[in-house]
PDB file of C-alpha atoms in Angstrom:
ATOM      1  CA  MET A   1       0.003   0.003  -0.005  1.00 55.00           C
ATOM      2  CA  SER A   2       1.401   3.410  -0.942  1.00 71.00           C
ATOM      3  CA  SER A   3       2.301   5.897   1.747  1.00 82.00           C
ATOM      4  CA  SER A   4      -0.215   8.467   0.469  1.00 86.00           C
ATOM      5  CA  LEU A   5      -3.022   5.924   0.441  1.00 89.00           C
ATOM      6  CA  GLN A   6      -2.137   4.719   3.937  1.00 89.00           C
ATOM      7  CA  LYS A   7      -2.111   8.289   5.272  1.00 90.00           C
ATOM      8  CA  SER A   8      -5.409   9.079   3.525  1.00 90.00           C
ATOM      9  CA  LEU A   9      -7.056   6.057   5.166  1.00 90.00           C
ATOM     10  CA  SER A  10      -5.559   7.080   8.494  1.00 91.00           C
ATOM     11  CA  ILE A  11      -7.132  10.518   8.088  1.00 92.00           C
ATOM     12  CA  LEU A  12     -10.542   8.961   7.417  1.00 90.00           C
ATOM     13  CA  GLU A  13     -10.246   6.662  10.440  1.00 88.00           C
ATOM     14  CA  LEU A  14      -9.141   9.555  12.667  1.00 90.00           C
ATOM     15  CA  LEU A  15     -12.026  11.795  11.604  1.00 88.00           C
ATOM     16  CA  ALA A  16     -14.473   8.919  12.013  1.00 84.00           C
ATOM     17  CA  LYS A  17     -13.455   8.495  15.658  1.00 81.00           C
ATOM     18  CA  THR A  18     -13.490  12.238  16.422  1.00 81.00           C
ATOM     19  CA  PRO A  19     -16.874  13.699  17.517  1.00 75.00           C
ATOM     20  CA  SER A  20     -16.141  17.255  16.328  1.00 84.00           C
ATOM     21  CA  PRO A  21     -14.323  18.837  13.350  1.00 90.00           C
ATOM     22  CA  MET A  22     -10.529  18.815  13.624  1.00 92.00           C
ATOM     23  CA  PRO A  23      -8.080  21.555  12.660  1.00 93.00           C
ATOM     24  CA  LEU A  24      -5.352  20.712  10.197  1.00 93.00           C
ATOM     25  CA  ARG A  25      -2.581  21.038  12.790  1.00 94.00           C
ATOM     26  CA  ASP A  26      -4.222  18.478  15.094  1.00 94.00           C
ATOM     27  CA  ILE A  27      -4.643  15.991  12.265  1.00 94.00           C
ATOM     28  CA  ALA A  28      -0.984  16.438  11.328  1.00 93.00           C
ATOM     29  CA  VAL A  29       0.096  15.853  14.943  1.00 94.00           C
ATOM     30  CA  HIS A  30      -1.985  12.667  15.256  1.00 91.00           C
ATOM     31  CA  LEU A  31      -0.545  11.326  12.026  1.00 91.00           C
ATOM     32  CA  ASP A  32       2.963  12.529  12.784  1.00 92.00           C
ATOM     33  CA  SER A  33       3.110  14.055   9.292  1.00 92.00           C
ATOM     34  CA  PRO A  34       4.036  17.478   7.918  1.00 93.00           C
ATOM     35  CA  PRO A  35       1.031  19.826   7.755  1.00 92.00           C
ATOM     36  CA  ALA A  36       1.697  20.457   4.039  1.00 93.00           C
ATOM     37  CA  THR A  37       1.402  16.717   3.287  1.00 93.00           C
ATOM     38  CA  VAL A  38      -1.780  16.369   5.336  1.00 93.00           C
ATOM     39  CA  HIS A  39      -3.282  19.456   3.704  1.00 94.00           C
ATOM     40  CA  ARG A  40      -2.630  17.976   0.241  1.00 94.00           C
ATOM     41  CA  LEU A  41      -4.335  14.691   1.195  1.00 94.00           C
ATOM     42  CA  LEU A  42      -7.267  16.482   2.826  1.00 92.00           C
ATOM     43  CA  LYS A  43      -7.768  18.457  -0.377  1.00 92.00           C
ATOM     44  CA  LEU A  44      -7.836  15.228  -2.412  1.00 92.00           C
ATOM     45  CA  LEU A  45     -10.353  13.633   0.021  1.00 92.00           C
ATOM     46  CA  SER A  46     -12.439  16.811  -0.051  1.00 90.00           C
ATOM     47  CA  ASN A  47     -12.488  16.885  -3.851  1.00 91.00           C
ATOM     48  CA  ALA A  48     -13.605  13.222  -3.801  1.00 90.00           C
ATOM     49  CA  GLY A  49     -16.441  14.103  -1.436  1.00 88.00           C
ATOM     50  CA  TYR A  50     -15.240  12.173   1.624  1.00 89.00           C
ATOM     51  CA  VAL A  51     -14.238  15.172   3.761  1.00 91.00           C
ATOM     52  CA  ARG A  52     -15.867  18.531   4.387  1.00 89.00           C
ATOM     53  CA  GLN A  53     -14.725  21.763   6.043  1.00 89.00           C
ATOM     54  CA  ASP A  54     -16.535  23.721   8.711  1.00 85.00           C
ATOM     55  CA  ARG A  55     -17.404  27.092   7.224  1.00 80.00           C
ATOM     56  CA  SER A  56     -16.834  28.902  10.509  1.00 84.00           C
ATOM     57  CA  ASN A  57     -13.234  27.796  11.163  1.00 88.00           C
ATOM     58  CA  ASN A  58     -12.172  25.553   8.231  1.00 88.00           C
ATOM     59  CA  ASP A  59     -11.791  22.496  10.486  1.00 92.00           C
ATOM     60  CA  TYR A  60     -12.275  19.100   8.837  1.00 92.00           C
ATOM     61  CA  TYR A  61     -14.935  16.441   9.288  1.00 89.00           C
ATOM     62  CA  LEU A  62     -16.253  13.393   7.467  1.00 87.00           C
ATOM     63  CA  SER A  63     -19.032  13.743   4.964  1.00 83.00           C
ATOM     64  CA  LEU A  64     -21.838  11.162   4.774  1.00 70.00           C
ATOM     65  CA  LYS A  65     -20.331   9.519   1.703  1.00 76.00           C
ATOM     66  CA  LEU A  66     -18.490   6.756   3.597  1.00 75.00           C
ATOM     67  CA  ALA A  67     -21.563   5.968   5.680  1.00 65.00           C
ATOM     68  CA  SER A  68     -23.700   5.849   2.557  1.00 61.00           C
ATOM     69  CA  LEU A  69     -21.278   3.460   0.827  1.00 69.00           C
ATOM     70  CA  GLY A  70     -21.258   1.227   3.910  1.00 65.00           C
ATOM     71  CA  LEU A  71     -25.029   1.053   4.012  1.00 56.00           C
ATOM     72  CA  ILE A  72     -25.201   0.245   0.287  1.00 58.00           C
ATOM     73  CA  GLY A  73     -22.674  -2.526   0.760  1.00 61.00           C
ATOM     74  CA  LEU A  74     -24.573  -3.995   3.689  1.00 56.00           C
ATOM     75  CA  SER A  75     -27.878  -3.830   1.811  1.00 53.00           C
ATOM     76  CA  ASN A  76     -26.318  -5.788  -1.057  1.00 56.00           C
ATOM     77  CA  THR A  77     -25.389  -8.621   1.260  1.00 55.00           C
ATOM     78  CA  GLY A  78     -29.021  -9.085   2.325  1.00 54.00           C
ATOM     79  CA  ILE A  79     -28.144  -8.853   6.026  1.00 59.00           C
ATOM     80  CA  HIS A  80     -30.649  -6.182   7.011  1.00 59.00           C
ATOM     81  CA  GLY A  81     -33.562  -7.711   5.164  1.00 62.00           C
ATOM     82  CA  VAL A  82     -33.298 -10.935   7.179  1.00 69.00           C
ATOM     83  CA  ALA A  83     -31.683  -9.742  10.401  1.00 81.00           C
ATOM     84  CA  GLN A  84     -33.706  -6.638  11.228  1.00 83.00           C
ATOM     85  CA  PRO A  85     -37.087  -8.416  11.702  1.00 87.00           C
ATOM     86  CA  LEU A  86     -35.281 -10.959  13.888  1.00 89.00           C
ATOM     87  CA  LEU A  87     -33.718  -8.197  16.029  1.00 91.00           C
ATOM     88  CA  ASP A  88     -37.066  -6.389  16.254  1.00 91.00           C
ATOM     89  CA  ARG A  89     -38.721  -9.602  17.461  1.00 92.00           C
ATOM     90  CA  MET A  90     -36.072 -10.151  20.123  1.00 94.00           C
ATOM     91  CA  ALA A  91     -36.313  -6.547  21.318  1.00 94.00           C
ATOM     92  CA  ALA A  92     -40.079  -6.831  21.622  1.00 93.00           C
ATOM     93  CA  GLU A  93     -39.770 -10.049  23.616  1.00 94.00           C
ATOM     94  CA  THR A  94     -36.992  -8.935  25.961  1.00 95.00           C
ATOM     95  CA  GLY A  95     -37.732  -5.235  26.260  1.00 93.00           C
ATOM     96  CA  GLU A  96     -34.018  -4.470  25.955  1.00 94.00           C
ATOM     97  CA  LEU A  97     -31.535  -3.312  23.351  1.00 94.00           C
ATOM     98  CA  VAL A  98     -30.590  -6.056  20.882  1.00 94.00           C
ATOM     99  CA  ARG A  99     -27.555  -5.637  18.624  1.00 92.00           C
ATOM    100  CA  LEU A 100     -25.923  -7.520  15.774  1.00 91.00           C
ATOM    101  CA  GLY A 101     -22.151  -7.226  15.398  1.00 89.00           C
ATOM    102  CA  LEU A 102     -20.080  -8.490  12.509  1.00 87.00           C
ATOM    103  CA  ILE A 103     -16.396  -9.380  12.410  1.00 87.00           C
ATOM    104  CA  GLU A 104     -14.172  -8.178   9.596  1.00 78.00           C
ATOM    105  CA  ASN A 105     -10.398  -7.769   9.535  1.00 78.00           C
ATOM    106  CA  GLU A 106     -10.269  -8.777  13.207  1.00 84.00           C
ATOM    107  CA  ARG A 107     -12.605  -5.983  14.235  1.00 85.00           C
ATOM    108  CA  LEU A 108     -16.083  -6.331  15.728  1.00 89.00           C
ATOM    109  CA  VAL A 109     -18.499  -3.642  14.577  1.00 84.00           C
ATOM    110  CA  PHE A 110     -22.202  -3.276  15.452  1.00 86.00           C
ATOM    111  CA  ILE A 111     -24.159  -2.869  12.228  1.00 83.00           C
ATOM    112  CA  ALA A 112     -27.819  -3.268  13.318  1.00 84.00           C
ATOM    113  CA  LYS A 113     -29.888  -2.875  16.459  1.00 88.00           C
ATOM    114  CA  ALA A 114     -33.450  -2.909  17.719  1.00 90.00           C
ATOM    115  CA  ALA A 115     -35.103  -1.522  20.842  1.00 88.00           C
ATOM    116  CA  VAL A 116     -38.650  -0.914  21.999  1.00 81.00           C
ATOM    117  CA  ALA A 117     -39.974   2.253  23.605  1.00 66.00           C
ATOM    118  CA  ARG A 118     -40.346   1.885  27.327  1.00 58.00           C
ATOM    119  CA  TYR A 119     -40.283   3.931  30.484  1.00 47.00           C
ATOM    120  CA  GLY A 120     -37.247   4.054  32.715  1.00 45.00           C
ATOM    121  CA  LEU A 121     -33.559   3.816  31.931  1.00 44.00           C
ATOM    122  CA  ARG A 122     -32.459   2.996  28.398  1.00 45.00           C
ATOM    123  CA  TYR A 123     -28.996   2.066  27.162  1.00 46.00           C
ATOM    124  CA  ASP A 124     -28.425   2.861  23.515  1.00 48.00           C
ATOM    125  CA  PRO A 125     -24.771   3.145  22.354  1.00 51.00           C
ATOM    126  CA  ASP A 126     -23.847   4.421  18.908  1.00 52.00           C
ATOM    127  CA  ALA A 127     -23.953   1.890  16.103  1.00 53.00           C
ATOM    128  CA  GLY A 128     -21.125   1.640  13.628  1.00 55.00           C
ATOM    129  CA  GLN A 129     -18.462   1.774  16.314  1.00 64.00           C
ATOM    130  CA  GLU A 130     -15.768  -0.821  16.836  1.00 72.00           C
ATOM    131  CA  ALA A 131     -16.587  -2.679  20.047  1.00 79.00           C
ATOM    132  CA  PRO A 132     -14.028  -2.634  22.877  1.00 85.00           C
ATOM    133  CA  LEU A 133     -13.147  -6.323  23.131  1.00 91.00           C
ATOM    134  CA  CYS A 134     -11.547  -6.619  26.545  1.00 90.00           C
ATOM    135  CA  CYS A 135     -14.559  -5.613  28.606  1.00 92.00           C
ATOM    136  CA  THR A 136     -17.702  -6.378  26.625  1.00 93.00           C
ATOM    137  CA  ALA A 137     -19.913  -9.432  26.448  1.00 96.00           C
ATOM    138  CA  SER A 138     -19.722  -9.219  22.659  1.00 96.00           C
ATOM    139  CA  GLY A 139     -15.934  -9.260  22.756  1.00 95.00           C
ATOM    140  CA  GLN A 140     -16.007 -12.328  24.998  1.00 96.00           C
ATOM    141  CA  ALA A 141     -18.516 -14.095  22.760  1.00 97.00           C
ATOM    142  CA  TRP A 142     -16.125 -13.777  19.836  1.00 96.00           C
ATOM    143  CA  LEU A 143     -12.792 -14.293  21.560  1.00 96.00           C
ATOM    144  CA  LEU A 144     -13.834 -17.303  23.659  1.00 95.00           C
ATOM    145  CA  ASN A 145     -13.715 -19.307  20.401  1.00 93.00           C
ATOM    146  CA  LEU A 146     -10.045 -18.405  19.877  1.00 95.00           C
ATOM    147  CA  THR A 147      -6.878 -19.495  21.624  1.00 95.00           C
ATOM    148  CA  ASP A 148      -5.349 -17.286  24.301  1.00 95.00           C
ATOM    149  CA  GLU A 149      -2.578 -16.361  21.881  1.00 95.00           C
ATOM    150  CA  GLU A 150      -5.040 -15.311  19.159  1.00 95.00           C
ATOM    151  CA  ALA A 151      -7.227 -13.411  21.601  1.00 95.00           C
ATOM    152  CA  LEU A 152      -4.249 -11.586  23.089  1.00 94.00           C
ATOM    153  CA  ARG A 153      -2.921 -10.559  19.691  1.00 94.00           C
ATOM    154  CA  ILE A 154      -6.304  -9.029  18.753  1.00 93.00           C
ATOM    155  CA  VAL A 155      -6.848  -7.333  22.119  1.00 92.00           C
ATOM    156  CA  THR A 156      -3.265  -6.009  22.200  1.00 89.00           C
ATOM    157  CA  ARG A 157      -3.827  -4.368  18.826  1.00 85.00           C
ATOM    158  CA  GLN A 158      -6.820  -2.569  20.247  1.00 84.00           C
ATOM    159  CA  GLY A 159      -5.178  -2.003  23.617  1.00 79.00           C
ATOM    160  CA  LEU A 160      -6.489  -2.061  27.156  1.00 80.00           C
ATOM    161  CA  PRO A 161      -8.315   1.221  27.860  1.00 76.00           C
ATOM    162  CA  PRO A 162      -7.041   3.508  30.611  1.00 76.00           C
ATOM    163  CA  LYS A 163      -8.518   2.900  34.056  1.00 76.00           C
ATOM    164  CA  GLY A 164     -11.850   4.682  34.462  1.00 74.00           C
ATOM    165  CA  THR A 165     -12.685   4.633  30.733  1.00 81.00           C
ATOM    166  CA  HIS A 166     -15.235   1.850  31.201  1.00 85.00           C
ATOM    167  CA  GLY A 167     -17.039   0.328  34.199  1.00 87.00           C
ATOM    168  CA  PRO A 168     -15.485  -0.664  37.551  1.00 90.00           C
ATOM    169  CA  ASN A 169     -15.401  -4.362  36.600  1.00 92.00           C
ATOM    170  CA  ALA A 170     -13.453  -3.828  33.366  1.00 91.00           C
ATOM    171  CA  PRO A 171     -10.167  -5.781  33.350  1.00 91.00           C
ATOM    172  CA  ALA A 172      -7.226  -3.523  34.087  1.00 88.00           C
ATOM    173  CA  THR A 173      -4.499  -6.032  33.162  1.00 90.00           C
ATOM    174  CA  ILE A 174      -3.915  -8.786  30.633  1.00 92.00           C
ATOM    175  CA  GLN A 175      -4.123 -11.338  33.480  1.00 93.00           C
ATOM    176  CA  GLU A 176      -7.584 -10.094  34.473  1.00 93.00           C
ATOM    177  CA  PHE A 177      -8.713 -10.143  30.838  1.00 94.00           C
ATOM    178  CA  LEU A 178      -7.544 -13.766  30.433  1.00 95.00           C
ATOM    179  CA  ALA A 179      -9.313 -14.735  33.640  1.00 96.00           C
ATOM    180  CA  ASP A 180     -12.576 -13.222  32.332  1.00 95.00           C
ATOM    181  CA  LEU A 181     -12.051 -15.013  29.023  1.00 96.00           C
ATOM    182  CA  THR A 182     -11.528 -18.350  30.786  1.00 96.00           C
ATOM    183  CA  GLU A 183     -14.851 -17.917  32.632  1.00 96.00           C
ATOM    184  CA  ALA A 184     -16.559 -17.035  29.337  1.00 96.00           C
ATOM    185  CA  ARG A 185     -15.240 -20.252  27.771  1.00 96.00           C
ATOM    186  CA  LYS A 186     -16.655 -22.271  30.679  1.00 96.00           C
ATOM    187  CA  ARG A 187     -20.046 -20.616  30.216  1.00 95.00           C
ATOM    188  CA  GLY A 188     -19.987 -20.679  26.417  1.00 95.00           C
ATOM    189  CA  TYR A 189     -21.244 -17.119  26.098  1.00 97.00           C
ATOM    190  CA  GLY A 190     -20.175 -13.551  26.901  1.00 97.00           C
ATOM    191  CA  LEU A 191     -21.411 -11.771  30.005  1.00 97.00           C
ATOM    192  CA  ASN A 192     -20.417  -8.500  31.627  1.00 94.00           C
ATOM    193  CA  ILE A 193     -21.884  -6.610  34.530  1.00 95.00           C
ATOM    194  CA  ASN A 194     -20.616  -3.084  35.210  1.00 93.00           C
ATOM    195  CA  ALA A 195     -17.618  -3.751  32.936  1.00 92.00           C
ATOM    196  CA  SER A 196     -18.234  -2.003  29.607  1.00 88.00           C
ATOM    197  CA  MET A 197     -20.080   0.739  31.514  1.00 90.00           C
ATOM    198  CA  ASP A 198     -21.081   1.235  35.098  1.00 92.00           C
ATOM    199  CA  GLY A 199     -24.680   0.150  35.642  1.00 94.00           C
ATOM    200  CA  ILE A 200     -24.955  -1.929  32.461  1.00 94.00           C
ATOM    201  CA  THR A 201     -25.426  -5.668  32.005  1.00 96.00           C
ATOM    202  CA  ALA A 202     -24.833  -7.360  28.655  1.00 96.00           C
ATOM    203  CA  ILE A 203     -24.999 -10.924  27.403  1.00 98.00           C
ATOM    204  CA  ALA A 204     -23.846 -12.157  23.982  1.00 97.00           C
ATOM    205  CA  VAL A 205     -23.595 -15.333  21.923  1.00 97.00           C
ATOM    206  CA  PRO A 206     -21.400 -16.020  18.862  1.00 95.00           C
ATOM    207  CA  ILE A 207     -22.751 -16.538  15.372  1.00 93.00           C
ATOM    208  CA  ILE A 208     -20.954 -19.590  13.979  1.00 90.00           C
ATOM    209  CA  PRO A 209     -21.535 -20.563  10.336  1.00 84.00           C
ATOM    210  CA  PRO A 210     -22.079 -24.189   9.316  1.00 78.00           C
ATOM    211  CA  LYS A 211     -19.116 -26.504   8.723  1.00 70.00           C
ATOM    212  CA  HIS A 212     -17.328 -25.085  11.777  1.00 69.00           C
ATOM    213  CA  LEU A 213     -16.179 -21.971   9.976  1.00 76.00           C
ATOM    214  CA  PRO A 214     -14.793 -19.119  12.132  1.00 86.00           C
ATOM    215  CA  VAL A 215     -17.191 -16.900  14.083  1.00 90.00           C
ATOM    216  CA  VAL A 216     -18.640 -14.208  11.800  1.00 89.00           C
ATOM    217  CA  GLY A 217     -20.516 -12.115  14.358  1.00 91.00           C
ATOM    218  CA  VAL A 218     -22.260 -11.838  17.694  1.00 95.00           C
ATOM    219  CA  LEU A 219     -25.781 -11.338  18.921  1.00 95.00           C
ATOM    220  CA  ALA A 220     -26.016  -9.254  22.101  1.00 96.00           C
ATOM    221  CA  ILE A 221     -28.653  -8.007  24.549  1.00 97.00           C
ATOM    222  CA  SER A 222     -27.896  -5.200  26.987  1.00 95.00           C
ATOM    223  CA  GLY A 223     -29.662  -2.959  29.458  1.00 94.00           C
ATOM    224  CA  PRO A 224     -29.433  -1.220  32.852  1.00 95.00           C
ATOM    225  CA  SER A 225     -28.240  -3.593  35.596  1.00 94.00           C
ATOM    226  CA  SER A 226     -31.035  -2.377  37.869  1.00 93.00           C
ATOM    227  CA  ARG A 227     -33.480  -4.000  35.467  1.00 94.00           C
ATOM    228  CA  LEU A 228     -31.462  -6.540  33.524  1.00 95.00           C
ATOM    229  CA  THR A 229     -29.969  -8.719  36.230  1.00 96.00           C
ATOM    230  CA  ARG A 230     -27.712 -11.672  35.447  1.00 96.00           C
ATOM    231  CA  GLU A 231     -30.523 -14.077  36.245  1.00 97.00           C
ATOM    232  CA  ILE A 232     -32.899 -12.373  33.838  1.00 97.00           C
ATOM    233  CA  ALA A 233     -30.235 -12.024  31.125  1.00 97.00           C
ATOM    234  CA  GLU A 234     -29.483 -15.741  31.251  1.00 97.00           C
ATOM    235  CA  THR A 235     -33.136 -16.597  30.672  1.00 97.00           C
ATOM    236  CA  PHE A 236     -32.695 -15.048  27.212  1.00 97.00           C
ATOM    237  CA  LEU A 237     -29.955 -17.534  26.244  1.00 97.00           C
ATOM    238  CA  PRO A 238     -32.163 -20.210  24.604  1.00 96.00           C
ATOM    239  CA  MET A 239     -33.777 -17.633  22.376  1.00 96.00           C
ATOM    240  CA  MET A 240     -30.431 -15.959  21.583  1.00 96.00           C
ATOM    241  CA  LYS A 241     -28.798 -19.241  20.586  1.00 95.00           C
ATOM    242  CA  LYS A 242     -31.762 -20.157  18.382  1.00 93.00           C
ATOM    243  CA  GLU A 243     -31.668 -16.803  16.604  1.00 92.00           C
ATOM    244  CA  ALA A 244     -27.873 -16.879  16.298  1.00 92.00           C
ATOM    245  CA  GLU A 245     -28.213 -20.279  14.596  1.00 89.00           C
ATOM    246  CA  GLU A 246     -30.730 -18.773  12.168  1.00 85.00           C
ATOM    247  CA  LEU A 247     -28.382 -15.871  11.428  1.00 85.00           C
ATOM    248  CA  SER A 248     -25.530 -18.317  10.879  1.00 83.00           C
ATOM    249  CA  GLY A 249     -27.237 -19.572   7.781  1.00 72.00           C
ATOM    250  CA  ILE A 250     -27.292 -16.142   6.130  1.00 63.00           C
ATOM    251  CA  THR A 251     -24.553 -15.344   3.678  1.00 47.00           C
ATOM    252  CA  LEU A 252     -23.164 -12.474   5.741  1.00 47.00           C
ATOM    253  CA  TYR A 253     -20.310 -11.917   3.327  1.00 44.00           C
ATOM    254  CA  PRO A 254     -20.215 -12.867  -0.355  1.00 41.00           C
ATOM    255  CA  THR A 255     -16.971 -14.791   0.250  1.00 37.00           C
ATOM    256  CA  LEU A 256     -18.428 -17.195   2.812  1.00 35.00           C
TER     257      LEU A 256
END
């Protein structure tokens, strides 16, 4: 991959993870590149329609073009047509947030969700974000199917978040992460309480294609711990496993 292409992709990834427009100098610092080089690449990305500038201060932000392309790609796989009614049905039955995450290039990204309107607390994280693997039920559901060495390599790439970033039960060391992963393997599913976020319980199962192919995604249910206790969450497991099996028969990617 050429240096210019790599830097252009790095710019897109940086802007995607930044909630507000970024000035040129900050982008250059993050990329450890000369401002003149970054400015040239931003101009190319802007001309192609992937990047826009704030009219008030000329800071840079992503346009909707990448999101649009992603949605078009997903629609062509047939995922949403089959998965969304299934997620809606699960949300109606459980009363909690249900999410579908897919794995690509050793990253777990939530691509669809369903929730019902109800009174009281509601947990609703942003879709389209890469899931933190070390402290989520979804991360456990995927990684429990790998060896310790494979799981550590993937988690190390993402990195353990600084203390206080997530909930009080989030693993702070590699040893704690491996201990949580060992427990997840014994259970056969992912579970976290006050780990990804204080006051949140989540449970997740892997989506495993036929013929023992690698895990392609996860199905997760999450909600406030005051309402979604571990005991209640585990009553959803039979339904989750059944729906995960149904999803496993979908051609999630054209290459499968």
